[in-house]
Amino acid sequence: MALQRGLKPAPALMALAPGLVLLPLGLGLLRDLHAGGAEQIGRFWLAAFQPSLERSLLTHQLTGLQVTALTALLAWSLSSCIGLVLGLLCSTTIVSTLTGLRWPALMLRRCLSPLRSIHEMVWGLLLLQLFGLNGWVAVLAIVLPYSALLARVLADQLDRHEPLALTALRCAGVPAVANLFTSLIPPVATAIRDHIGHRLDCALRSALLLGIFGLGGLGTELMFSMQSLRFRELWSGLWLMALLLALVNLLIRRLSAGHGLLLLLLALPLVTMQWSRSLHHDLSLPRWVDGAPWASSAQWIEGMSQAWIETPWLELVGETLLITLLASGVAIALPPLLRLIAPAPGPGRIVKAGWLLMRLLPAPLTALLLMLASKPTITVAALALGLHHSGVMGLVLEDGLARVDDREHQAMVALGARPRSAWLFGVLSPASKRYLAYAAYRSDVILRDTAVVGLVGGAGLGWQLMEALSSFHWQQVGWLVLVYAALTLLGELLCERLQEMT
Amino acid sequence: MPRRVQPAVMVAGFISALTFGSSVVGCSSTTPSSIQVLKIGAIPDQNPERLNRLYEALSDELLASLDIDVQYVPVSNYAAAVSAFRSGSLDLVWFGGLTGVQARLQTPGATVLAQRDIDAEFTSVFIANGASGLRPITSADQLVQLKGRRMAFGSESSTSGRLMPQFFLGENGITMTDLAGGGPGFSGSHDATIAVVQSGAYEVGALNAQVWQSNVDEGRVDSEKVVVIWRTPPYVDYHWLARPDLDARFGEGFTGRVQNALLSLSPTTERGAVVLELFGAKRFIPAQNKDYSKIEAVGRQLGKIR
Amino acid sequence: MSLLELRRAGLTGRLQPLDLTIHRGETTVLLGRSGAGKSSLIGLCNGSLPSDQGHVLWRGQDLKRCRPEQRRQIGTLWQDLRLVEELTVLQNINTGALGRHSMVWALRNLLQPPEPEIGSAILRQVGLSSDLRDQRVSGLSGGERQRVAIARLLRQQPMLVLVDEPLSALDPGLASDVLNLLLHQSSCVISLHRPDLMHQFQRVLGLRQGELVVDAAPSAINESTLAWLYSED
């Protein structure tokens, strides 16, 4: 037993191990592959090189792009500010230093996990019930889960570091508050800044997706094009989005070096307010819509038990977990695997462009493309989700690799290690810990995202949630949301245990 | 280096104060000045270029006949369109049969204004991939041969792409669990259903007959790979639905004026011809709430209406 | 006059209950094998390890109830230094003075560290160039980092200095410099691995298996006592 504990696998291998799921997925795909959709897929990729340049289309898409960007920026700025405050309140180190008690922080943390467990698309459709079609609905739909996620990341970071300097300064008579931001915040500042910067990219994609599910912006335009398989029009929008993503990433990288990120966070709400006015995008104070779409409370209680009985929970949860597991495996292992195959900077650049492409294509679109070439199975759903999120993980990995101290790698090369193993143990290994920690949050997101590709296999909780929402079956929606929350909470507890063990 | 930081902090403070102030002011000053705008919308079942052209033409037409500002709000999701109508974000919506009933049940007092000539007797087609070995069906009871097949529907709230096909399958003894994979797949749209059946991912699919016809007419269907195997009996489908508060907001008798404007669209005028052509109809005809009681019953039976 | 007083204070499993009084102006060395309880005793004295038996009194008041401004009078040089790695040298030195200043001062220290001239003077005092002032601590060598920690201690101006193994990471030349610097503080308790240096102190405390077994002037300690102190069991 003791021996087993002594034999810890190298962190780099831990990052690659989830790639094992590629095997069954690949086999499944091979079995179900057919050439019937080759023509459509060919049309799709050809259209990338000849996007539609029709004037009225571009005007519509540009307006849509601005609405998407505006929604994303506003949501990003608000969720970052709120998430930072909540994160401080969720940190057991901070709360126990200030009050001597740990449970308020833990409790707040647990209370926030349901917010994270619900997909922004579902938030959007729920908020739409309450406020109607208002610009704030999309913003809030992103702010709610994003703030909760940032709070968790920040609290995890704060509580992970053993606060040695904190004890030292406390013993030296430094008052608690001054001590906390002097000894606790600086060690996590870089990681948090990276995370916040990276969330803007995510917010943009979320805003696009919200459009796809009916809340306006470029996503709405793309959805129409996608549904009618007008790939040239689709690509006009995708290229615009790509441009925006690239621009934003460049900007963030420039800004996060200094205090620019903070300034941007604070300035954005002001700018976006003015901007929305020039676009005639309704960002007025949302007002409660009279009357609820759901039944009275007595009917609710009766309907709840009915809805619980008629839903095949075991099957749904099983399928959802399977999709999440497979997709997480792909998303986590693919980036390091591809970089291992191509450690040189030249091919590395191609791989990086590949990540951008993966992030650019919304998961429902990837799923539709895969479905044209394969029979509809869970494999397709998992692969679509996995590929989309591997784009995100690829970005995280590249950021992590860029921060690795090169000395270890050089030492290995000097010792005569082959380029690949030198890269594996000299570059990937040191970056792995943070990468894997981020992977835990990503699988959280993938679990929520099963709602988006639910349509593919007609499987899992995600599909059931879409069906319940479109039938306005609120009791079932309520249960599904609860089950999602429970799964997220379980995942969180599991991750915490794993982190304690390693 | 740290010396340069202080101004940054001051600027940050200044900006955040300004932001807070302006967002408070901004929120209150942009309260909807749009009370006199008629917001029209539609469920998403057309391509964007066509939708944009269609609603531009229709807005112009309504502006001319009603003397009122019309704004088209695109919504890409069926359920979102229903909710937007209920919450008053849309005043006049082109709904499908099922979504219209859902919206009307959630918005007491909403009235059906009109439908197209083709909507009174609308149909869906079942299409099959050539390699599936499925032959055209002459009578509905032969639908049993679809048992164990991979079947694709369109959107989950579509009347012609899901509700009615599922209903007719049920009538002839096929439940959803009889299909391969324990249930149907949902391609998301009528066009996508054609694509996934043509590719062979699904063996059989059901969709809006009008969309099928226009795809055939435009040569976007490979008749070697995909054929119609069955056409459903007729049912009522798409219609215009108006919110109950239109008269109160736009003046007595406004709902009736909108209805008249829609019904009097005629292919003899230039704009009318454009609108009707894009809608794929010769004219709009009157319709009432009760025309859709069959759809409501089917919706309830299949659990899409609660 | 007594500064710190331990009354049957102990840590279960680590340190037997002991009585000890540290006086003002007294220099004390703490000897013993690794694991004998030297770090635990230091922790007991500065409050980082709260005693679970007996009492620790700082100038007559229970240390657990002391307010920050009283705790400020005890300074510690930790074995693992406990600097804030992500901050600059000057910022770290200034953390020694946080106890005397307001919150605003503490915030300023993060953005634009105040009183750089005091920091520079202290840096020179510990034998470092003031050019290091704006460098991040994480980039410094072991010896430099330890001097930064000492500089922080000097900035704190404590009444009693507690030091845990200050010389283990240093070469002999540096070691004597550091020791001199520390001995110049008014009152100190320094734990050392080097019994040969005990004659520079006024008082010797010896710990063996978690028990205080020696408390005497250096002259009263002979070779056999030392041998026993460092013997296996």
XYZ file of C-alpha atoms in Angstrom, chain A residues 34-40 43 54 56-57 60 125 128-134 136 210-216 219-221 223-230 233 259 262-263 266-270 273-274 277 280 282-285 287 289-293 306 310 368 371-376 455-458 463 466-476, chain B residues 5 8-9 11-13 15-16 18-19 22-23 25-32 39 42-49 51-52 56 71-84 86-90 98 102 106 150 155-157 162 181 183-192 194-196 198-202 218 220 222 225 302-306:
174
model
C -20.349 6.338 -43.815
C -19.631 8.407 -46.870
C -23.189 9.625 -47.433
C -22.534 13.033 -45.935
C -19.203 13.587 -47.668
C -20.766 15.978 -50.131
C -22.338 18.195 -47.454
C -19.545 21.867 -49.143
C -23.634 39.833 -49.850
C -27.321 43.061 -46.618
C -26.214 39.793 -45.031
C -27.036 42.079 -40.455
C -34.577 30.538 -21.370
C -36.661 35.021 -20.636
C -39.782 33.799 -18.819
C -39.329 36.427 -16.157
C -38.102 39.447 -18.079
C -39.037 38.932 -21.719
C -36.629 39.635 -24.568
C -34.336 42.168 -22.953
C -30.008 41.957 -19.804
C -27.198 32.221 -26.420
C -27.959 33.760 -29.776
C -28.253 30.282 -31.226
C -30.861 29.526 -28.583
C -32.879 32.583 -29.386
C -31.481 35.544 -27.480
C -30.297 37.654 -30.382
C -25.707 33.498 -32.898
C -29.257 33.976 -34.097
C -28.053 34.742 -37.618
C -28.478 29.484 -36.325
C -30.717 30.420 -39.234
C -27.905 29.761 -41.690
C -27.018 26.505 -40.004
C -30.590 25.245 -39.930
C -31.014 25.845 -43.609
C -27.504 24.521 -44.353
C -26.451 27.786 -46.029
C -23.605 32.533 -45.191
C -3.227 46.746 -14.487
C -8.625 45.803 -14.093
C -9.200 49.094 -15.882
C -14.283 48.614 -14.698
C -14.602 50.674 -17.855
C -16.629 48.195 -19.857
C -20.081 48.699 -18.347
C -19.837 52.393 -19.182
C -24.177 51.199 -22.210
C -23.386 53.862 -24.780
C -27.829 52.792 -27.478
C -30.803 50.172 -30.602
C -32.480 47.137 -25.515
C -30.450 47.326 -22.311
C -33.068 49.144 -20.287
C -33.692 48.012 -16.736
C -38.970 44.616 -15.726
C -43.327 40.270 -16.691
C -46.799 39.983 -15.161
C -48.034 36.469 -14.574
C -45.929 33.362 -14.446
C -45.937 30.720 -17.165
C -45.852 13.012 -11.351
C -42.456 9.559 -15.425
C -24.355 18.240 -36.992
C -23.704 13.408 -37.698
C -23.500 13.801 -41.482
C -20.630 11.340 -41.509
C -21.669 8.943 -38.826
C -24.712 7.293 -37.388
C -26.179 9.210 -34.471
C -30.291 16.672 -29.696
C -27.693 14.471 -31.332
C -28.319 11.118 -29.803
C -31.640 12.168 -28.325
C -32.011 16.300 -24.276
C -34.586 20.738 -23.930
C -37.704 18.633 -24.389
C -39.105 19.767 -21.032
C -38.343 23.409 -21.793
C -39.976 23.239 -25.203
C -43.039 21.546 -23.667
C -43.078 24.155 -20.878
C -43.161 21.237 -18.452
C -41.853 23.268 -15.532
C -42.052 20.529 -12.929
C -39.748 18.359 -14.964
C 0.825 52.644 -10.827
C -3.802 53.885 -12.789
C -5.521 53.310 -9.495
C -8.243 56.338 -13.027
C -9.767 53.018 -12.034
C -11.585 54.594 -9.143
C -14.012 55.148 -14.014
C -15.807 52.847 -11.635
C -18.527 57.116 -13.436
C -19.659 53.690 -14.561
C -23.963 56.270 -15.708
C -25.367 52.772 -15.531
C -28.781 56.906 -15.213
C -28.493 54.787 -18.364
C -30.940 52.241 -17.072
C -33.599 54.744 -16.234
C -33.208 56.940 -19.275
C -33.478 54.153 -21.830
C -36.850 52.978 -20.607
C -38.762 51.738 -23.626
C -42.930 44.043 -32.778
C -41.600 34.329 -36.415
C -40.556 30.856 -35.485
C -37.337 29.988 -37.257
C -38.076 27.770 -40.205
C -36.614 29.666 -43.124
C -33.129 30.635 -44.147
C -31.940 33.987 -42.795
C -31.629 35.781 -46.087
C -36.472 35.735 -43.440
C -34.835 39.132 -43.568
C -38.613 43.726 -44.414
C -39.931 46.121 -35.970
C -38.961 42.591 -36.885
C -37.291 40.691 -34.023
C -35.568 37.496 -35.134
C -35.848 34.592 -32.683
C -33.967 31.387 -33.418
C -35.660 29.056 -30.990
C -39.263 27.860 -30.891
C -39.598 27.944 -27.108
C -37.958 31.363 -26.952
C -40.505 32.697 -29.453
C -43.367 31.406 -27.302
C -41.895 32.978 -24.169
C -41.171 36.249 -25.914
C -46.095 35.636 -23.548
C -43.842 38.240 -21.938
C -44.949 40.939 -24.358
C -41.614 41.208 -26.163
C -43.383 40.272 -29.392
C -48.076 23.609 -31.802
C -48.605 26.821 -26.497
C -49.841 30.907 -21.829
C -33.211 5.225 -37.339
C -36.997 20.654 -34.190
C -38.562 19.262 -31.037
C -41.411 21.821 -31.133
C -42.285 16.323 -35.174
C -31.742 3.729 -30.559
C -36.066 7.144 -29.816
C -35.947 9.551 -32.725
C -33.113 11.961 -33.422
C -33.668 15.699 -33.753
C -31.824 17.366 -36.578
C -32.938 20.858 -35.528
C -34.593 21.918 -38.764
C -36.408 20.665 -41.836
C -33.419 21.289 -44.118
C -31.125 19.449 -41.746
C -33.153 16.186 -45.472
C -29.372 16.369 -45.109
C -29.092 13.704 -42.420
C -29.723 11.941 -47.575
C -26.342 11.247 -45.961
C -27.595 7.983 -44.520
C -27.013 8.929 -40.890
C -30.731 8.391 -40.482
C -34.379 24.345 -56.123
C -31.116 20.687 -53.543
C -30.590 14.085 -54.708
C -30.468 9.015 -52.440
C -47.958 13.625 -26.797
C -47.015 15.651 -23.723
C -45.955 18.781 -25.606
C -48.772 20.751 -23.983
C -49.232 20.481 -20.243
